[in-house]
Amino acid sequence: AASEMADYYGLPFFGTASCSDAKTVDPQAMAEVTMELFSTSLSKANIVHDIGVMDHCNSVSPAMAVLANEIINQMKNYCKGVEVNEETLALDVIQDVGFGGHYLQHTHTFSNFKEIWYPELFGRKMENPDESEIMTNVINKIDAILENHEVPELDSEVLAELAKWEEKYNVLV
């Protein structure tokens, strides 16, 4: 309701998402984080914080931040909805294929099947190796971020504005 009011008045809204009172990345943490992300995704919050915050705000978990990012990407896909138009309904394709046919070799299927969201970390294997690989995937993702992340440069206009604020602050001190 608060995010709706802020949206109505054209104000930004600072919503929470992805924090948990759990002490470790465990089923409680995942349930709390998923529910918060789902609620925030459906609200009109446009500034979101607490990604990866755990244990009553006493710690930040890189693993939870990476897992939350996977859930955020999933929620983005969920919240975009389903576009309904002539292309997506594909009534002409249904007519072409006919009763009992299949769509796998139809050019429409080939052109559109890639629009499905696939997770980066969550497993989709047909075989069960008797243990989840999710934490291995999370650790590998964290290692890759630490090894390869480059901080993007701020836009020159933003840097100029920050320089003005810095100059103003230095005069006051």
Coordinates of C-alpha atoms in Angstrom, one line a residue:
A1 CA 0.0 0.0 0.0
A2 CA 2.8 2.4 0.8
S3 CA 4.5 1.8 -2.6
E4 CA 1.1 2.5 -4.3
M5 CA 0.8 5.8 -2.4
A6 CA 4.3 6.8 -3.4
D7 CA 3.6 5.9 -7.0
Y8 CA 0.4 7.9 -6.9
Y9 CA 2.3 11.0 -5.7
G10 CA 5.2 10.4 -8.1
L11 CA 7.7 9.7 -5.3
P12 CA 10.4 7.0 -5.2
F13 CA 9.7 4.2 -2.7
F14 CA 12.4 2.4 -0.8
G15 CA 11.3 -1.2 -0.5
T16 CA 13.1 -4.1 1.1
A17 CA 13.9 -7.3 -0.6
S18 CA 16.1 -10.3 0.0
C19 CA 16.9 -10.1 3.7
S20 CA 16.4 -12.9 6.1
D21 CA 16.6 -13.4 9.9
A22 CA 18.2 -16.8 9.3
K23 CA 21.9 -17.1 10.4
T24 CA 22.9 -19.1 7.3
V25 CA 21.8 -19.8 3.8
D26 CA 19.3 -22.5 4.6
P27 CA 15.6 -23.3 3.8
Q28 CA 14.4 -20.6 6.2
A29 CA 16.6 -18.0 4.5
M30 CA 15.5 -19.1 1.0
A31 CA 11.8 -19.0 2.0
E32 CA 12.0 -15.5 3.5
V33 CA 14.1 -14.1 0.7
T34 CA 11.9 -15.5 -2.0
M35 CA 8.7 -14.2 -0.4
E36 CA 10.2 -10.8 0.1
L37 CA 11.5 -10.6 -3.5
F38 CA 8.1 -11.8 -4.8
S39 CA 6.2 -9.2 -2.8
T40 CA 8.6 -6.4 -3.7
S41 CA 8.5 -7.4 -7.4
L42 CA 4.7 -7.2 -7.4
S43 CA 4.7 -3.8 -5.5
K44 CA 5.7 -0.5 -7.1
A45 CA 8.9 -0.2 -5.0
N46 CA 11.5 1.4 -7.3
I47 CA 14.5 1.5 -5.0
V48 CA 15.2 -1.9 -3.4
H49 CA 17.8 -2.6 -0.6
D50 CA 18.9 -5.4 1.7
I51 CA 20.0 -7.8 -1.0
G52 CA 21.9 -10.6 0.9
V53 CA 21.3 -9.1 4.4
M54 CA 20.9 -11.8 7.1
D55 CA 20.7 -12.5 10.8
H56 CA 18.6 -9.5 11.9
C57 CA 20.8 -7.2 9.8
N58 CA 24.0 -8.3 11.5
S59 CA 25.7 -9.7 8.3
V60 CA 25.7 -9.7 4.6
S61 CA 26.1 -13.0 2.8
P62 CA 27.7 -13.0 -0.7
A63 CA 26.1 -16.4 -1.3
M64 CA 22.7 -15.0 -0.4
A65 CA 23.3 -12.0 -2.7
V66 CA 24.1 -14.3 -5.6
L67 CA 21.1 -16.5 -4.9
A68 CA 18.9 -13.5 -4.6
N69 CA 20.1 -12.2 -7.9
E70 CA 19.0 -15.5 -9.5
I71 CA 15.5 -15.1 -7.9
I72 CA 15.4 -11.4 -9.0
N73 CA 16.0 -12.5 -12.6
Q74 CA 13.3 -15.1 -12.2
M75 CA 10.9 -12.5 -10.8
K76 CA 11.6 -10.1 -13.6
N77 CA 10.6 -12.7 -16.1
Y78 CA 7.5 -13.5 -14.1
C79 CA 6.4 -9.9 -13.7
K80 CA 6.8 -9.0 -17.3
G81 CA 3.7 -11.1 -18.0
V82 CA 2.6 -12.8 -21.2
E83 CA 2.3 -10.7 -24.4
V84 CA -0.9 -11.6 -26.3
N85 CA -1.0 -10.6 -29.9
E86 CA -1.3 -12.3 -33.4
E87 CA 2.3 -13.4 -33.3
T88 CA 2.2 -14.9 -29.8
L89 CA -1.2 -16.6 -30.3
A90 CA 0.0 -18.1 -33.6
L91 CA -3.4 -19.1 -34.7
D92 CA -2.1 -19.5 -38.2
V93 CA 0.5 -21.9 -37.0
I94 CA -2.2 -24.0 -35.1
Q95 CA -4.1 -24.1 -38.4
D96 CA -0.9 -25.1 -40.3
V97 CA 0.0 -27.9 -38.0
G98 CA -3.5 -29.2 -37.5
F99 CA -4.9 -31.7 -35.0
G100 CA -2.4 -34.3 -33.8
G101 CA 0.6 -32.5 -35.4
H102 CA 3.6 -31.0 -33.6
Y103 CA 5.2 -27.6 -33.6
L104 CA 8.9 -28.6 -33.2
Q105 CA 9.8 -28.2 -36.8
H106 CA 7.7 -25.1 -37.5
T107 CA 9.6 -21.9 -38.2
H108 CA 7.5 -20.0 -35.7
T109 CA 8.6 -22.4 -32.9
F110 CA 12.2 -22.0 -33.9
S111 CA 11.9 -18.2 -33.9
N112 CA 10.2 -18.0 -30.5
F113 CA 11.4 -20.8 -28.2
K114 CA 14.4 -18.8 -27.0
E115 CA 12.2 -16.3 -25.1
I116 CA 12.0 -18.7 -22.2
W117 CA 13.9 -17.7 -19.0
Y118 CA 16.6 -20.2 -18.1
P119 CA 18.3 -20.0 -14.7
E120 CA 22.0 -19.4 -14.4
L121 CA 22.5 -21.2 -11.1
F122 CA 19.5 -23.4 -10.5
G123 CA 19.8 -27.0 -11.9
R124 CA 17.6 -28.3 -14.7
K125 CA 19.3 -31.6 -15.3
M126 CA 17.3 -34.7 -16.2
E127 CA 19.5 -36.8 -13.9
N128 CA 19.7 -36.4 -10.1
P129 CA 23.3 -36.7 -8.9
D130 CA 22.0 -37.3 -5.3
E131 CA 23.0 -33.8 -4.2
S132 CA 22.3 -30.3 -5.2
E133 CA 24.9 -28.4 -7.1
I134 CA 23.5 -25.0 -6.3
M135 CA 26.1 -24.0 -3.7
T136 CA 28.9 -25.1 -6.0
N137 CA 27.4 -22.9 -8.7
V138 CA 27.0 -20.1 -6.2
I139 CA 30.7 -20.3 -5.1
N140 CA 31.8 -20.5 -8.7
K141 CA 29.8 -17.4 -9.5
I142 CA 31.2 -15.5 -6.5
D143 CA 34.8 -16.5 -7.6
A144 CA 34.1 -15.3 -11.2
I145 CA 32.7 -12.0 -9.9
L146 CA 35.7 -11.4 -7.7
E147 CA 38.1 -12.3 -10.5
N148 CA 36.5 -10.5 -13.4
H149 CA 34.3 -7.7 -12.2
E150 CA 35.2 -4.2 -13.5
V151 CA 33.5 -1.3 -11.9
P152 CA 31.9 0.8 -14.7
E153 CA 32.9 4.4 -14.9
L154 CA 30.2 6.9 -14.0
D155 CA 28.8 9.1 -16.7
S156 CA 30.7 12.4 -17.1
E157 CA 27.6 14.4 -16.2
V158 CA 27.2 12.5 -13.0
L159 CA 30.9 13.0 -12.2
A160 CA 30.6 16.7 -12.9
E161 CA 27.6 16.9 -10.5
L162 CA 29.4 15.0 -7.8
A163 CA 32.4 17.4 -8.2
K164 CA 30.1 20.3 -7.6
W165 CA 28.7 18.7 -4.4
E166 CA 32.2 17.9 -3.3
E167 CA 33.4 21.5 -3.9
K168 CA 30.3 22.8 -2.0
Y169 CA 31.0 20.4 0.9
N170 CA 34.7 21.4 1.1
V171 CA 33.7 25.1 1.4
L172 CA 31.4 24.3 4.3
V173 CA 34.0 22.3 6.2

